[in-house]
PDB file of C-alpha atoms in Angstrom:
ATOM      1  CA  MET A   1     156.056  25.884-138.679  1.00 84.00           C
ATOM      2  CA  LEU A   2     155.061  24.014-135.757  1.00 90.00           C
ATOM      3  CA  PRO A   3     158.016  22.089-135.489  1.00 92.00           C
ATOM      4  CA  GLU A   4     160.054  24.938-135.368  1.00 94.00           C
ATOM      5  CA  LEU A   5     157.730  26.856-132.880  1.00 94.00           C
ATOM      6  CA  LYS A   6     158.176  23.720-130.590  1.00 93.00           C
ATOM      7  CA  GLN A   7     162.166  24.216-130.908  1.00 94.00           C
ATOM      8  CA  ARG A   8     161.479  27.888-129.482  1.00 94.00           C
ATOM      9  CA  GLY A   9     159.574  26.826-126.838  1.00 95.00           C
ATOM     10  CA  ALA A  10     156.084  27.606-127.492  1.00 97.00           C
ATOM     11  CA  THR A  11     153.063  27.454-125.062  1.00 97.00           C
ATOM     12  CA  LEU A  12     150.429  25.071-126.872  1.00 98.00           C
ATOM     13  CA  ILE A  13     147.183  26.196-125.728  1.00 98.00           C
ATOM     14  CA  ASP A  14     143.895  24.258-126.721  1.00 98.00           C
ATOM     15  CA  VAL A  15     141.020  26.876-126.138  1.00 98.00           C
ATOM     16  CA  ARG A  16     138.085  24.506-125.943  1.00 98.00           C
ATOM     17  CA  SER A  17     136.181  23.447-123.097  1.00 98.00           C
ATOM     18  CA  ALA A  18     137.439  21.146-120.543  1.00 97.00           C
ATOM     19  CA  GLY A  19     134.814  18.475-121.715  1.00 97.00           C
ATOM     20  CA  GLU A  20     135.765  18.328-125.245  1.00 97.00           C
ATOM     21  CA  PHE A  21     139.783  18.350-123.849  1.00 97.00           C
ATOM     22  CA  ALA A  22     138.982  15.256-121.995  1.00 97.00           C
ATOM     23  CA  HIS A  23     137.624  13.504-124.949  1.00 97.00           C
ATOM     24  CA  GLY A  24     140.712  14.132-126.753  1.00 96.00           C
ATOM     25  CA  ASN A  25     143.736  16.139-126.617  1.00 96.00           C
ATOM     26  CA  ALA A  26     147.466  16.727-128.281  1.00 95.00           C
ATOM     27  CA  PRO A  27     150.067  15.570-125.500  1.00 94.00           C
ATOM     28  CA  GLY A  28     151.910  18.666-124.383  1.00 94.00           C
ATOM     29  CA  THR A  29     148.965  20.816-124.816  1.00 97.00           C
ATOM     30  CA  ILE A  30     147.239  23.344-121.755  1.00 97.00           C
ATOM     31  CA  ASN A  31     143.679  23.640-121.804  1.00 98.00           C
ATOM     32  CA  ILE A  32     142.345  27.200-121.325  1.00 98.00           C
ATOM     33  CA  PRO A  33     138.821  27.421-122.560  1.00 98.00           C
ATOM     34  CA  LEU A  34     138.434  30.605-124.300  1.00 98.00           C
ATOM     35  CA  GLN A  35     135.849  32.299-122.000  1.00 97.00           C
ATOM     36  CA  GLU A  36     138.399  31.794-119.012  1.00 98.00           C
ATOM     37  CA  LEU A  37     141.262  33.164-121.137  1.00 98.00           C
ATOM     38  CA  GLY A  38     141.215  36.711-119.811  1.00 96.00           C
ATOM     39  CA  SER A  39     141.378  35.470-116.428  1.00 97.00           C
ATOM     40  CA  ARG A  40     144.448  33.200-116.769  1.00 98.00           C
ATOM     41  CA  LEU A  41     146.804  35.119-118.962  1.00 97.00           C
ATOM     42  CA  SER A  42     149.162  35.103-115.825  1.00 97.00           C
ATOM     43  CA  GLU A  43     149.375  30.877-116.921  1.00 96.00           C
ATOM     44  CA  ILE A  44     150.764  31.915-120.071  1.00 97.00           C
ATOM     45  CA  PRO A  45     154.473  33.426-120.434  1.00 96.00           C
ATOM     46  CA  ARG A  46     155.140  36.166-122.795  1.00 94.00           C
ATOM     47  CA  THR A  47     158.660  35.175-123.723  1.00 93.00           C
ATOM     48  CA  ALA A  48     157.778  32.433-125.923  1.00 95.00           C
ATOM     49  CA  PRO A  49     155.462  31.577-129.095  1.00 97.00           C
ATOM     50  CA  VAL A  50     151.945  30.837-128.481  1.00 98.00           C
ATOM     51  CA  VAL A  51     150.270  28.497-130.471  1.00 98.00           C
ATOM     52  CA  LEU A  52     146.662  28.106-130.070  1.00 98.00           C
ATOM     53  CA  ALA A  53     143.838  25.785-131.268  1.00 98.00           C
ATOM     54  CA  CYS A  54     140.089  24.733-130.696  1.00 98.00           C
ATOM     55  CA  ALA A  55     137.832  22.178-133.081  1.00 97.00           C
ATOM     56  CA  SER A  56     137.534  24.239-136.370  1.00 96.00           C
ATOM     57  CA  GLY A  57     140.072  27.566-135.781  1.00 96.00           C
ATOM     58  CA  THR A  58     137.441  29.905-134.724  1.00 97.00           C
ATOM     59  CA  ARG A  59     137.825  30.124-130.868  1.00 98.00           C
ATOM     60  CA  SER A  60     141.504  30.104-131.231  1.00 98.00           C
ATOM     61  CA  GLY A  61     140.929  32.732-133.646  1.00 98.00           C
ATOM     62  CA  MET A  62     139.490  35.254-130.861  1.00 98.00           C
ATOM     63  CA  ALA A  63     141.906  33.603-128.268  1.00 98.00           C
ATOM     64  CA  ARG A  64     144.268  34.994-130.739  1.00 98.00           C
ATOM     65  CA  PHE A  65     143.099  38.399-130.931  1.00 98.00           C
ATOM     66  CA  VAL A  66     142.258  38.142-127.027  1.00 98.00           C
ATOM     67  CA  LEU A  67     146.325  37.716-126.849  1.00 98.00           C
ATOM     68  CA  LYS A  68     147.678  40.240-129.042  1.00 98.00           C
ATOM     69  CA  LYS A  69     145.054  43.086-127.180  1.00 97.00           C
ATOM     70  CA  ASN A  70     146.959  41.981-124.349  1.00 97.00           C
ATOM     71  CA  GLY A  71     150.172  42.860-125.894  1.00 97.00           C
ATOM     72  CA  TYR A  72     151.389  39.047-126.852  1.00 97.00           C
ATOM     73  CA  GLN A  73     153.560  39.330-129.873  1.00 95.00           C
ATOM     74  CA  ASN A  74     154.127  35.899-131.501  1.00 96.00           C
ATOM     75  CA  VAL A  75     150.867  34.380-131.705  1.00 98.00           C
ATOM     76  CA  TYR A  76     149.646  31.879-133.937  1.00 97.00           C
ATOM     77  CA  ASN A  77     146.613  29.929-134.842  1.00 97.00           C
ATOM     78  CA  ILE A  78     146.652  26.694-136.451  1.00 96.00           C
ATOM     79  CA  GLY A  79     143.075  25.711-135.994  1.00 95.00           C
ATOM     80  CA  THR A  80     141.729  22.128-135.374  1.00 96.00           C
ATOM     81  CA  TRP A  81     143.736  21.050-132.332  1.00 95.00           C
ATOM     82  CA  SER A  82     144.524  17.787-134.295  1.00 93.00           C
ATOM     83  CA  LYS A  83     147.208  19.490-135.980  1.00 92.00           C
ATOM     84  CA  PHE A  84     149.162  19.234-132.500  1.00 93.00           C
ATOM     85  CA  LEU A  85     149.590  15.820-133.444  1.00 90.00           C
ATOM     86  CA  GLY A  86     151.503  16.229-136.986  1.00 75.00           C
TER      87      GLY A  86
END
């Protein structure tokens, strides 16, 4: 599913903390920590799929809820950020 979403121009967002992101991340991902998500919605395009990840899938699940609540239609939680590497 991820390769298809990337082909469709998906925005890849890692919602871990800045410190976690600095210790390891996948190329092409944007770091928007979960606690900053609500104030940074303008950075996330609404016209393409949004793919979320974190350390375990819990925070990205919460982030998916926030985006859906704010009108984003195509939002996917892939769980752990390392799946972006595959």
